[in-house]
Amino acid sequence: MIRRAVIASGIAILATVSFGSPERYIADMIWTDDAAPWEKVTAVYMPDQSKPNDIFISDADLDDVEACRAYVRSMAADHGDPDLKKGQYDCAIGFYSQDDEDGGVSGEYRLKVK
């Protein structure tokens, strides 16, 4: 048990020293297909694939990928496509911001899954 704690602490320290975002590094290592406990998920839903500019983006307040999928199923049912035959979606996990050189802020999602 102590050995695991020492190894975990070593990984955390290495991540902090080596990377700009230790939370993202740890999330990439452990939560490879879902949100880490500190991350939120955003649902991106396109009701009709033939109209790629018509999209709905949820607030970034979903806890995990399953909550995202439930949200998208609800939106698809509201649009008459409960089986998602016309539409498609992505679940964007963990937005990590970065400061731009011109003083602005940009960023990217750690992971996108269906």
CSV table of C-alpha atoms in Angstrom, one decimal:
chain,number,residue,atom,x,y,z
A,1,MET,CA,0.0,0.0,0.0
A,2,ILE,CA,2.8,2.4,0.9
A,3,ARG,CA,4.6,1.4,-2.3
A,4,ARG,CA,1.6,2.4,-4.4
A,5,ALA,CA,1.4,5.7,-2.7
A,6,VAL,CA,5.1,6.4,-3.3
A,7,ILE,CA,4.7,5.5,-6.9
A,8,ALA,CA,1.6,7.6,-7.4
A,9,SER,CA,3.3,10.5,-5.7
A,10,GLY,CA,6.3,10.1,-7.9
A,11,ILE,CA,4.1,10.2,-11.0
A,12,ALA,CA,2.3,13.3,-9.8
A,13,ILE,CA,5.6,15.1,-9.1
A,14,LEU,CA,7.0,14.1,-12.5
A,15,ALA,CA,3.8,15.2,-14.2
A,16,THR,CA,3.9,18.6,-12.4
A,17,VAL,CA,7.6,19.2,-13.3
A,18,SER,CA,7.5,17.8,-16.8
A,19,PHE,CA,4.2,19.0,-18.2
A,20,GLY,CA,2.2,22.3,-18.3
A,21,SER,CA,-1.0,20.6,-17.2
A,22,PRO,CA,-0.5,17.8,-14.7
A,23,GLU,CA,-4.3,17.2,-14.4
A,24,ARG,CA,-4.5,16.5,-18.1
A,25,TYR,CA,-1.4,14.2,-18.0
A,26,ILE,CA,-2.9,12.2,-15.2
A,27,ALA,CA,-6.3,12.0,-16.9
A,28,ASP,CA,-4.7,10.8,-20.1
A,29,MET,CA,-2.9,8.0,-18.2
A,30,ILE,CA,-5.9,6.8,-16.1
A,31,TRP,CA,-9.2,7.8,-17.8
A,32,THR,CA,-8.4,7.0,-21.4
A,33,ASP,CA,-12.1,6.9,-22.6
A,34,ASP,CA,-14.0,8.9,-20.0
A,35,ALA,CA,-13.8,12.0,-18.0
A,36,ALA,CA,-11.6,12.3,-14.9
A,37,PRO,CA,-13.5,13.2,-11.7
A,38,TRP,CA,-12.4,16.9,-12.1
A,39,GLU,CA,-13.3,17.2,-15.8
A,40,LYS,CA,-16.7,18.0,-17.4
A,41,VAL,CA,-18.1,16.8,-20.7
A,42,THR,CA,-19.7,18.9,-23.4
A,43,ALA,CA,-22.2,17.3,-25.8
A,44,VAL,CA,-22.0,18.4,-29.5
A,45,TYR,CA,-25.0,17.2,-31.4
A,46,MET,CA,-25.7,17.6,-35.2
A,47,PRO,CA,-29.4,16.7,-35.9
A,48,ASP,CA,-28.8,16.3,-39.7
A,49,GLN,CA,-25.5,15.3,-41.2
A,50,SER,CA,-26.4,17.0,-44.5
A,51,LYS,CA,-26.5,20.3,-42.6
A,52,PRO,CA,-23.1,20.4,-40.8
A,53,ASN,CA,-23.6,24.1,-39.7
A,54,ASP,CA,-26.7,23.2,-37.7
A,55,ILE,CA,-25.3,22.0,-34.3
A,56,PHE,CA,-26.3,22.1,-30.7
A,57,ILE,CA,-23.6,22.4,-28.0
A,58,SER,CA,-24.5,21.7,-24.4
A,59,ASP,CA,-23.0,23.6,-21.4
A,60,ALA,CA,-19.9,21.9,-20.1
A,61,ASP,CA,-21.6,20.5,-17.1
A,62,LEU,CA,-22.1,16.8,-17.9
A,63,ASP,CA,-20.2,14.5,-15.5
A,64,ASP,CA,-19.2,11.7,-17.8
A,65,VAL,CA,-19.6,10.2,-21.3
A,66,GLU,CA,-22.7,8.2,-20.3
A,67,ALA,CA,-24.4,11.5,-19.2
A,68,CYS,CA,-23.4,13.0,-22.6
A,69,ARG,CA,-24.9,10.1,-24.5
A,70,ALA,CA,-28.2,10.3,-22.5
A,71,TYR,CA,-28.3,14.1,-23.2
A,72,VAL,CA,-27.8,13.4,-27.0
A,73,ARG,CA,-30.4,10.6,-27.0
A,74,SER,CA,-32.9,13.1,-25.5
A,75,MET,CA,-32.0,15.7,-28.1
A,76,ALA,CA,-32.2,13.2,-30.9
A,77,ALA,CA,-35.7,12.0,-29.7
A,78,ASP,CA,-36.8,15.7,-29.6
A,79,HIS,CA,-35.7,16.0,-33.3
A,80,GLY,CA,-37.5,12.8,-34.4
A,81,ASP,CA,-34.3,10.8,-34.8
A,82,PRO,CA,-34.1,8.5,-31.7
A,83,ASP,CA,-31.8,6.0,-33.4
A,84,LEU,CA,-29.5,8.7,-34.7
A,85,LYS,CA,-29.8,7.6,-38.3
A,86,LYS,CA,-29.7,11.2,-39.6
A,87,GLY,CA,-27.7,12.9,-36.9
A,88,GLN,CA,-24.4,12.4,-35.2
A,89,TYR,CA,-22.7,13.6,-32.0
A,90,ASP,CA,-19.4,13.9,-30.1
A,91,CYS,CA,-18.7,14.0,-26.4
A,92,ALA,CA,-15.9,16.5,-25.8
A,93,ILE,CA,-14.1,15.8,-22.5
A,94,GLY,CA,-12.0,18.1,-20.4
A,95,PHE,CA,-11.4,21.5,-21.9
A,96,TYR,CA,-7.9,22.8,-21.0
A,97,SER,CA,-7.2,26.4,-21.7
A,98,GLN,CA,-3.9,27.9,-22.8
A,99,ASP,CA,-2.8,31.5,-22.9
A,100,ASP,CA,-2.1,32.9,-26.3
A,101,GLU,CA,0.9,35.1,-27.2
A,102,ASP,CA,-1.4,38.0,-27.9
A,103,GLY,CA,-2.9,37.9,-24.4
A,104,GLY,CA,-6.0,35.9,-25.4
A,105,VAL,CA,-7.1,32.5,-24.2
A,106,SER,CA,-7.6,29.4,-26.4
A,107,GLY,CA,-7.5,25.7,-25.6
A,108,GLU,CA,-8.5,22.2,-26.6
A,109,TYR,CA,-10.5,19.3,-25.4
A,110,ARG,CA,-8.5,16.4,-24.0
A,111,LEU,CA,-10.6,13.8,-25.7
A,112,LYS,CA,-13.5,13.4,-28.1
A,113,VAL,CA,-15.6,10.2,-28.1
A,114,LYS,CA,-18.9,9.1,-29.5
